[in-house]
CSV table of C-alpha atoms in Angstrom, one decimal:
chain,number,residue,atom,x,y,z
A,1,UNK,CA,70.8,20.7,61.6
A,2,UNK,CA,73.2,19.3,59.1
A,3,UNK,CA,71.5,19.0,55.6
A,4,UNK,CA,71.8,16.0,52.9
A,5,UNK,CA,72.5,18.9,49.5
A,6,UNK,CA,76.2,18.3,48.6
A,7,UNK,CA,77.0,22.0,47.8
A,8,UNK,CA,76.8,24.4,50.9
A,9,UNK,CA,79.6,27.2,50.2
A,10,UNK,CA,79.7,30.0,52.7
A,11,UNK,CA,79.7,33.5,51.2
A,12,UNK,CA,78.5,36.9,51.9
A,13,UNK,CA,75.7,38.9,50.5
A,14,UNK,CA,76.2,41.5,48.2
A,15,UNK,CA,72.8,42.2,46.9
A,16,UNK,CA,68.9,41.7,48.3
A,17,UNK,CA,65.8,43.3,45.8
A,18,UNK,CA,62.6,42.1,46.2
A,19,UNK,CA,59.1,41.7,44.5
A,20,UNK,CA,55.6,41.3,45.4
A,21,UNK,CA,56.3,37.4,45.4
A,22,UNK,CA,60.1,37.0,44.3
A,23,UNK,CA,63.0,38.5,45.8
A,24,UNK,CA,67.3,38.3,44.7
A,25,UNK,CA,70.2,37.7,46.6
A,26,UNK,CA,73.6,37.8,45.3
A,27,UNK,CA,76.0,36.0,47.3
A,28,UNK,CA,79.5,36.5,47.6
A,29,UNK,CA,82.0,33.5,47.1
A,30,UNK,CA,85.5,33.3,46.6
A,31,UNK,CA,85.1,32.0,43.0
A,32,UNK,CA,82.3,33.9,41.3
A,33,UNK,CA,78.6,35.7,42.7
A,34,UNK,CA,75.9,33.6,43.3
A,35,UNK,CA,72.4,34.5,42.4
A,36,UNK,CA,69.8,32.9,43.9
A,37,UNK,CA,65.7,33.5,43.1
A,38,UNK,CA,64.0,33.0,46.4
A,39,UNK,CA,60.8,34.3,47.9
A,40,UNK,CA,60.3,37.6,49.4
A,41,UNK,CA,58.9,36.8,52.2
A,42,UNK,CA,62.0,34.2,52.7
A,43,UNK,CA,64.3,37.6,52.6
A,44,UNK,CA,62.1,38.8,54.7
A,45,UNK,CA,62.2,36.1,57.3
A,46,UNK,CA,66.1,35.6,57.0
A,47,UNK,CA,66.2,39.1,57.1
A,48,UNK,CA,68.6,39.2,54.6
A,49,UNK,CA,70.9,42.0,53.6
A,50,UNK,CA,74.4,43.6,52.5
A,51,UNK,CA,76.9,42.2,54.6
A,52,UNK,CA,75.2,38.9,56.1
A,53,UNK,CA,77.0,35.7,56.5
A,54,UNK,CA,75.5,33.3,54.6
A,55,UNK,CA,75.5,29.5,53.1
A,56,UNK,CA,74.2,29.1,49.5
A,57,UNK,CA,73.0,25.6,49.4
A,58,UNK,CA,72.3,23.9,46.1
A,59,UNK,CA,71.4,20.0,45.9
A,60,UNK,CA,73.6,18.4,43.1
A,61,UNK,CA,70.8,17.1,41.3
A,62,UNK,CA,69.8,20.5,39.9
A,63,UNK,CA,73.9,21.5,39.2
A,64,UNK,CA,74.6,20.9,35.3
A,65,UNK,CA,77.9,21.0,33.2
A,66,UNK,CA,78.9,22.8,30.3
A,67,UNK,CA,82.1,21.7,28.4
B,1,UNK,CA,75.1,30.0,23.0
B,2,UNK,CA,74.2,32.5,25.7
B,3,UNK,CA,72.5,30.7,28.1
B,4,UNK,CA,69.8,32.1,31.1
B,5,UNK,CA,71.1,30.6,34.0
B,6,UNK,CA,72.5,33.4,36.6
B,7,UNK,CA,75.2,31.2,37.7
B,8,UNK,CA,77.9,30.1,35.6
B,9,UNK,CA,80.9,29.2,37.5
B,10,UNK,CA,84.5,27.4,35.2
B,11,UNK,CA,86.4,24.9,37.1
B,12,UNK,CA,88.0,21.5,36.9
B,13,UNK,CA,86.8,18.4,37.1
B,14,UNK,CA,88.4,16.5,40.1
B,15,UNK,CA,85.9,13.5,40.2
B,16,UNK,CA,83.9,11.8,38.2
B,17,UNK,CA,81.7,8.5,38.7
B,18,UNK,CA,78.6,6.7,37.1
B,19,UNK,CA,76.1,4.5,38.0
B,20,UNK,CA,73.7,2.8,35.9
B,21,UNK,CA,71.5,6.0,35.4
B,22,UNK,CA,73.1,8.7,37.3
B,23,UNK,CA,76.5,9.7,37.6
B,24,UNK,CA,78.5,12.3,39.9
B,25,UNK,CA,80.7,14.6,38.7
B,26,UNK,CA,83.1,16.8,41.1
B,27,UNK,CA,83.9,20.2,39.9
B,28,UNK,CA,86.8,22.1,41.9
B,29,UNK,CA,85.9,26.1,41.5
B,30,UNK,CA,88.3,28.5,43.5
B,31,UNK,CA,85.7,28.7,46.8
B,32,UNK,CA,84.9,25.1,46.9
B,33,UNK,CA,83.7,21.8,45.2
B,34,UNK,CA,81.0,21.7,43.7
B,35,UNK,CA,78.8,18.5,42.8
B,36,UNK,CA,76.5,17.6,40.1
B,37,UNK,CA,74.1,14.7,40.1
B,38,UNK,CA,73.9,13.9,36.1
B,39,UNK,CA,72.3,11.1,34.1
B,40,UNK,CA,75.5,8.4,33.6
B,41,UNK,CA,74.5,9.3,29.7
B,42,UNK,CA,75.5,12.5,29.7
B,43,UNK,CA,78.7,11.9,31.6
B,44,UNK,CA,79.7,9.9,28.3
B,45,UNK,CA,78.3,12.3,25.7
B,46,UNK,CA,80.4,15.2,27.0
B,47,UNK,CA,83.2,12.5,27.9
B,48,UNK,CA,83.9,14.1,31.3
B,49,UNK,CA,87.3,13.2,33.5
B,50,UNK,CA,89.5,14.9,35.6
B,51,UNK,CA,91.2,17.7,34.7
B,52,UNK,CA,88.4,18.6,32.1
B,53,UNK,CA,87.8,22.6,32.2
B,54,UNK,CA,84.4,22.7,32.3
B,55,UNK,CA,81.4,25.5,33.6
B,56,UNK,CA,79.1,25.0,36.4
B,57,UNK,CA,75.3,25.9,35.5
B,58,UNK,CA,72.9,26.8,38.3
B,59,UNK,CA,69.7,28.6,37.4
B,60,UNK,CA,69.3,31.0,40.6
B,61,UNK,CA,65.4,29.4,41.0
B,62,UNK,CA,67.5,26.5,42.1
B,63,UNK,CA,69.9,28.2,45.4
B,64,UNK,CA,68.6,28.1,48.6
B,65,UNK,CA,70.0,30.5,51.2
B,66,UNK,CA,71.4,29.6,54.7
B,67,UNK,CA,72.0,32.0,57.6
C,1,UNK,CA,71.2,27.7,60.5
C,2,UNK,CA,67.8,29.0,59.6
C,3,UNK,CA,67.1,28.1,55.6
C,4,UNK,CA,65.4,30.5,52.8
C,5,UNK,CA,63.0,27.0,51.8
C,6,UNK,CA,59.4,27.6,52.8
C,7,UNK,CA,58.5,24.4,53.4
C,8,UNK,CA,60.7,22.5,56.5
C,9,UNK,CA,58.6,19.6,57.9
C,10,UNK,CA,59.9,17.3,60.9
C,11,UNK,CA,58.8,13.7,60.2
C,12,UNK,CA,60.9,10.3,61.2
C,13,UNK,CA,62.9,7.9,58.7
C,14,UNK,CA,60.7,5.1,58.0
C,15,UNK,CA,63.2,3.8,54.8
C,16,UNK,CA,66.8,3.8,53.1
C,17,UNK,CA,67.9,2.1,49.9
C,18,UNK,CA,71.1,3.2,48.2
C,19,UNK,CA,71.9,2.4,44.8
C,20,UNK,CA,75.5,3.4,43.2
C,21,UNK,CA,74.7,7.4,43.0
C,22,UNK,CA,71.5,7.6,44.0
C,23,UNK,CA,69.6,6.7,47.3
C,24,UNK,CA,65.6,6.8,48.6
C,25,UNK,CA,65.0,8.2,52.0
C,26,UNK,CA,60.8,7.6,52.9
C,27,UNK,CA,60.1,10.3,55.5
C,28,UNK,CA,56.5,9.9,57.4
C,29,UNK,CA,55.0,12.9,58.6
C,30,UNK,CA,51.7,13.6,60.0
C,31,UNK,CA,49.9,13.6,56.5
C,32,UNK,CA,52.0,11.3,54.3
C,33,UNK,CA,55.4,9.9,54.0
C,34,UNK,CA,57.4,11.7,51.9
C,35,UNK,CA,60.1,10.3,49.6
C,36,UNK,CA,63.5,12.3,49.1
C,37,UNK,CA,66.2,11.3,45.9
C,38,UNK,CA,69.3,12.3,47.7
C,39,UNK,CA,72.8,11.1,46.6
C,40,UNK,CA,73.8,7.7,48.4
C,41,UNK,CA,76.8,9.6,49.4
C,42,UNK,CA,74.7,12.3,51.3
C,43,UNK,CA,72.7,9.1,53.0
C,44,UNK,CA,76.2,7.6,54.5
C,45,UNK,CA,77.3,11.4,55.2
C,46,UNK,CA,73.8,12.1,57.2
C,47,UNK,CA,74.0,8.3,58.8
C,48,UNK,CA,70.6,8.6,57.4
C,49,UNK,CA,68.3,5.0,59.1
C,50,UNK,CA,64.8,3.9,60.4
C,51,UNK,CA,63.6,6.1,62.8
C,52,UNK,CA,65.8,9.1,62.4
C,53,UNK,CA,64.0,12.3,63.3
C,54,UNK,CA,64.7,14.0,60.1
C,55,UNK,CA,63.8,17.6,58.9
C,56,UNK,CA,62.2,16.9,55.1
C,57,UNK,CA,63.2,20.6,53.1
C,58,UNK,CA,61.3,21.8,49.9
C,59,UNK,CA,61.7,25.4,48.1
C,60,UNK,CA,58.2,26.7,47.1
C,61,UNK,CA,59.3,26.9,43.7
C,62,UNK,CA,59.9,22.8,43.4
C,63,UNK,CA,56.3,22.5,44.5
C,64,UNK,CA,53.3,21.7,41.9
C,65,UNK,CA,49.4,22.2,42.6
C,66,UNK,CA,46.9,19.8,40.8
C,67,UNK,CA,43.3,20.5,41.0
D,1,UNK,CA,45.9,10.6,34.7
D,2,UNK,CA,48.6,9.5,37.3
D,3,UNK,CA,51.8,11.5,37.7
D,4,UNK,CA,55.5,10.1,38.2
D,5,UNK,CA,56.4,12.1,40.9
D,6,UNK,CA,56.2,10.5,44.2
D,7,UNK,CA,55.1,12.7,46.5
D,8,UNK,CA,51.2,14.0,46.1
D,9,UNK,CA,49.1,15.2,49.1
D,10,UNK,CA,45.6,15.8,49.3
D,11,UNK,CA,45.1,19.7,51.4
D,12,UNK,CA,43.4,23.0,51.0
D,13,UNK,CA,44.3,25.8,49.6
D,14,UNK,CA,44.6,28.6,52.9
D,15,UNK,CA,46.2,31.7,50.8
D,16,UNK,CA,46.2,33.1,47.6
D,17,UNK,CA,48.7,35.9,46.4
D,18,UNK,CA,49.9,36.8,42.8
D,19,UNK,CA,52.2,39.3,41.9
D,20,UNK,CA,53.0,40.4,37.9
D,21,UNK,CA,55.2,37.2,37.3
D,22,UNK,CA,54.7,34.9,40.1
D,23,UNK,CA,52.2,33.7,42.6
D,24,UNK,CA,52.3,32.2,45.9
D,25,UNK,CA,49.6,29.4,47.0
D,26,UNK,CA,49.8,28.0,50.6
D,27,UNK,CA,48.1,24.6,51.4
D,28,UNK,CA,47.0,23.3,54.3
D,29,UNK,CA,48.0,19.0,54.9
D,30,UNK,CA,47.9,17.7,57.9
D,31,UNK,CA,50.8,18.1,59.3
D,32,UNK,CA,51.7,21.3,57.8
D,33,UNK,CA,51.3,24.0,55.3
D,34,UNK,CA,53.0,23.9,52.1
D,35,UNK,CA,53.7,26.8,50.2
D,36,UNK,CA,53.9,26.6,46.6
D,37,UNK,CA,55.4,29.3,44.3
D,38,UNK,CA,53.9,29.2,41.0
D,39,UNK,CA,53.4,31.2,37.7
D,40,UNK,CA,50.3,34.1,38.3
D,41,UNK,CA,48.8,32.7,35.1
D,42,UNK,CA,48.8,28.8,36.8
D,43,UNK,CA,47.0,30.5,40.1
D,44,UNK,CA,44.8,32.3,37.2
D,45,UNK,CA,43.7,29.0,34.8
D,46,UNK,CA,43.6,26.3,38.0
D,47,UNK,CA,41.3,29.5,39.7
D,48,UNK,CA,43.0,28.8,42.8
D,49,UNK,CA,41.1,30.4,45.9
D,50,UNK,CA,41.1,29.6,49.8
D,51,UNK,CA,39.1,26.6,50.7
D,52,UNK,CA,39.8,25.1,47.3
D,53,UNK,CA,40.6,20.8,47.5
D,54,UNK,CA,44.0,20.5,45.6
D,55,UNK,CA,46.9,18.0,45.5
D,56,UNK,CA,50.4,19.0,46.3
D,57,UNK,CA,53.2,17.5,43.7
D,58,UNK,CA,56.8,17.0,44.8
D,59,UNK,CA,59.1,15.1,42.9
D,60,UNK,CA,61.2,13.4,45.0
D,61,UNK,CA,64.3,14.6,43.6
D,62,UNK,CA,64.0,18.0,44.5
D,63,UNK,CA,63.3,17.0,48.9
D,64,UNK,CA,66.4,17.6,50.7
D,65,UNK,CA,66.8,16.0,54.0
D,66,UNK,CA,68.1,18.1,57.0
D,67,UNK,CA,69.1,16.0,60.2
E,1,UNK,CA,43.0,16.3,37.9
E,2,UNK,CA,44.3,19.4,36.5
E,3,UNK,CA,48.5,20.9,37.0
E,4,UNK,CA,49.9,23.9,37.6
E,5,UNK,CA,52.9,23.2,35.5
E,6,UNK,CA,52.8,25.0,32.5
E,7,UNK,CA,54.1,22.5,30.1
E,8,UNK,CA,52.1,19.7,29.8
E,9,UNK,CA,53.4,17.9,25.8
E,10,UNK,CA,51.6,14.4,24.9
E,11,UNK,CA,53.8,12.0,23.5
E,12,UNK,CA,54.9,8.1,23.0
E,13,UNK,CA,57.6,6.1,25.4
E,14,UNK,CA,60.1,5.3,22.9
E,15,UNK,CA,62.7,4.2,25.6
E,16,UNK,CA,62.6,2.7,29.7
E,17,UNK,CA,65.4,1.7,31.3
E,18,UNK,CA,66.2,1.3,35.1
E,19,UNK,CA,68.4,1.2,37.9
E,20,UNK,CA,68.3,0.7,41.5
E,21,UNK,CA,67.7,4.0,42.6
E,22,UNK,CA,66.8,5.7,39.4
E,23,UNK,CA,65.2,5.1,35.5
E,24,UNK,CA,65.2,6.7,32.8
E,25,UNK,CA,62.3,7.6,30.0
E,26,UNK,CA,62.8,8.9,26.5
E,27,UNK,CA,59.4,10.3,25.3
E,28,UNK,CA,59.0,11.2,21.6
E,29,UNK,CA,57.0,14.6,21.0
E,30,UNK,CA,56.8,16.1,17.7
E,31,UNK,CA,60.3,18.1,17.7
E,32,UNK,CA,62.3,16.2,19.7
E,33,UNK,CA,62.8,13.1,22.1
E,34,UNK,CA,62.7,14.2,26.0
E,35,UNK,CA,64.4,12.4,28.5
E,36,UNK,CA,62.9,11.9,31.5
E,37,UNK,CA,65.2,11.2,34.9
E,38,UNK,CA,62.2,9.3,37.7
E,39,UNK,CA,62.8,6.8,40.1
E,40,UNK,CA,62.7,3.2,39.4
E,41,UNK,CA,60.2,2.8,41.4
E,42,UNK,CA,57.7,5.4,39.8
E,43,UNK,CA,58.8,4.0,36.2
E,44,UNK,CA,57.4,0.6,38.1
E,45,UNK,CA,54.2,2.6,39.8
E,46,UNK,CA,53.2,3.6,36.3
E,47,UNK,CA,54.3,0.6,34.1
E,48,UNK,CA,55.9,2.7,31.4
E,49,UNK,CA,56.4,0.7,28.8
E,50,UNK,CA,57.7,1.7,24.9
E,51,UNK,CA,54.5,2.3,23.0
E,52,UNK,CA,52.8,4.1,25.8
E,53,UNK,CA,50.8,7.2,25.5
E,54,UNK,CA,51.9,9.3,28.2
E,55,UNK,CA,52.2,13.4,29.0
E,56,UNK,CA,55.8,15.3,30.1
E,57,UNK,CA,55.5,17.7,32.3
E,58,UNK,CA,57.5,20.6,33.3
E,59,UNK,CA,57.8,23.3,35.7
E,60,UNK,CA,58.2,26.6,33.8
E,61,UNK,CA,60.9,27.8,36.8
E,62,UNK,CA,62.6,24.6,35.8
E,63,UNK,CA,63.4,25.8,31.7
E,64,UNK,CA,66.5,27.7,30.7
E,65,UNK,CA,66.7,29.9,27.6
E,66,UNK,CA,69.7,29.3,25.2
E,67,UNK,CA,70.2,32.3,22.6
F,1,UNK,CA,80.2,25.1,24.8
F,2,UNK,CA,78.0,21.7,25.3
F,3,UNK,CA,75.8,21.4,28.5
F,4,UNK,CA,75.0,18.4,29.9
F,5,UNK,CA,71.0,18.8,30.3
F,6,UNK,CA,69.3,16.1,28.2
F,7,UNK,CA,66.9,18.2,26.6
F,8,UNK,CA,68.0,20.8,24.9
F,9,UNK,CA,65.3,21.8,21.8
F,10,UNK,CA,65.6,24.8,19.3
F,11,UNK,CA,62.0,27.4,19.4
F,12,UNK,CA,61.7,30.6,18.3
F,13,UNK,CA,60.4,33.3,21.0
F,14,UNK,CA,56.5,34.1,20.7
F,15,UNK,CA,56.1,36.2,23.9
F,16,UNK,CA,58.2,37.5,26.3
F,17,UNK,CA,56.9,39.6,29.9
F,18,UNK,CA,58.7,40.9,32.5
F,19,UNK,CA,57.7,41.5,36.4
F,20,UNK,CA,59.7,42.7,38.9
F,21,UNK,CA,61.9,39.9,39.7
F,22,UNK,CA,61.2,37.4,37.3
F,23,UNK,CA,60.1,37.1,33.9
F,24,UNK,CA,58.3,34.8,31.5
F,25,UNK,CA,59.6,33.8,27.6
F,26,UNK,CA,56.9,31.6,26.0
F,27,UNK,CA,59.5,29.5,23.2
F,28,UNK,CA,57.4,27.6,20.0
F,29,UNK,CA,59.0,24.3,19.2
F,30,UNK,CA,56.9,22.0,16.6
F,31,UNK,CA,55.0,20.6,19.1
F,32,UNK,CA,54.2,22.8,21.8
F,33,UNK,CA,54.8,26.1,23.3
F,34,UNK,CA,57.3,26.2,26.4
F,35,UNK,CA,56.9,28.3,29.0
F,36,UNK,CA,60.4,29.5,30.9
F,37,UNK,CA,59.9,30.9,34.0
F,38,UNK,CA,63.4,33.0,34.5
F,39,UNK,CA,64.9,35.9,36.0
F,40,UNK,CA,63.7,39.4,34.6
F,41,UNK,CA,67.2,39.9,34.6
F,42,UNK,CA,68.1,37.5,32.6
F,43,UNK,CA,65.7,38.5,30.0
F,44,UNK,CA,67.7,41.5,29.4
F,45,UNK,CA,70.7,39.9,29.7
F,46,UNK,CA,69.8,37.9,26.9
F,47,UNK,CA,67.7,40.5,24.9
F,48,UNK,CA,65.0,38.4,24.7
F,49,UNK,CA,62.4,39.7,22.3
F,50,UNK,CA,59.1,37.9,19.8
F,51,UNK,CA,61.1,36.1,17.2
F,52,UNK,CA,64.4,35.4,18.5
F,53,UNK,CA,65.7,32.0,17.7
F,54,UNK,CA,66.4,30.3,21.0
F,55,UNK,CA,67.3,26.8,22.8
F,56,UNK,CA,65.3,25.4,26.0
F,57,UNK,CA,67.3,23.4,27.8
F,58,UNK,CA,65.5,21.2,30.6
F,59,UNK,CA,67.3,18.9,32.6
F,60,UNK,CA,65.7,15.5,32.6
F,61,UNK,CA,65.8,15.0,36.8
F,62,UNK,CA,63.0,18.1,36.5
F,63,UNK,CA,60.5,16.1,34.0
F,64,UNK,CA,57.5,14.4,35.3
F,65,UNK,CA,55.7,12.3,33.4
F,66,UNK,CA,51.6,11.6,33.6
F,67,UNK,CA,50.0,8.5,32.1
């Protein structure tokens, strides 16, 4: 499945905590870590942890720009 | 300012084109590029064009993960 | 690719209008028809047109309850 | 009073689950069920419980479009 | 019907423009002017006009903090 | 540094609670109280604490608007 967000940048995880609802996953990229806020049961699902192979996708309608 | 989003990424803009309401400005990090869908209004305020330095913002509510 | 976003529906293209930036992709599914802002650059890159079976992505944390 | 966003469907409310911060509400439409992540004090004040007739809100700029 | 979103403000159109895809509201609370980014279409669905009474609301995982 | 999010309105913090994952920072502005649904982490990042001046910044693709 190929999806319509403009930003999919493969990386690695680096980090997984969860919450009772919320859960963390820090992504490496070659630039910079990415944090992304998704559900626990999502980690869960993915089974997402240290090492994984991942794509963090972000649509580019919810990217802003500081200058 | 100090600002909440997890994600804060510098780069270079490398494209940069409005519309009548939005506009779509391409930001070169080291692991990718990234794109942000903004209103053609702020493209002028911050007078973005290639080769500006500018920072990436992504609140991590906003990343979806991949695998 | 398996994504973190909760809600993944499978419904068919049912309408495409591009502006500059932006575009409108109408999805139907069983209960509704959805409508999607995507990038007019991401509906040329997905080929997106009528009847398209389409996958229509949303992370729980974009979704609002009214009661 | 009617909302901007484009994409509102009629369902009931199938689970119920609030942690300190957050809270996670799944609704059943037609085709599908919807999960929404929202504040624990929204799931509090709406009194959101199973069986409950609600509307699920999407704006249409946050529906990505996988193909 | 009543919202989940946290952050429901009253206040007066003070500015509609469109586009194809997109328009664009300015709504005048008490402290400040908020600019809304909706589709054409919904600023259509609704008939915002300057002048109108109308309510902005927002998603509390949608707000960043500045310090 | 300038961001590009249209909204970007000075408060002063009246509440602040943190869960495991995420947190919540209730900001006064003249006209309303905001509630920011962010990262717990990010609360501490920032120091948030009752009485901190502060900006919320909201982009304007994540405003609805109800008439």
């Amino acid at each position: 499945m190929e999806i319509s967000a403009r930003n999919q940048i493969r990386g690695r995880v680096v980090g997984v905590r969860t919450g009772e609802i919320m859960g963390e996953v820090e992504v490496e990229i070659e630039a910079a870590t990415i944090t992304a806020a998704i559900t626990a049961s999502s980690v869960q699902r993915l089974g997402l942890k240290n090492g994984d192979q991942v794509t963090v996708i972000i649509k580019s309608t919810e990217v802003l720009i500081g200058k």
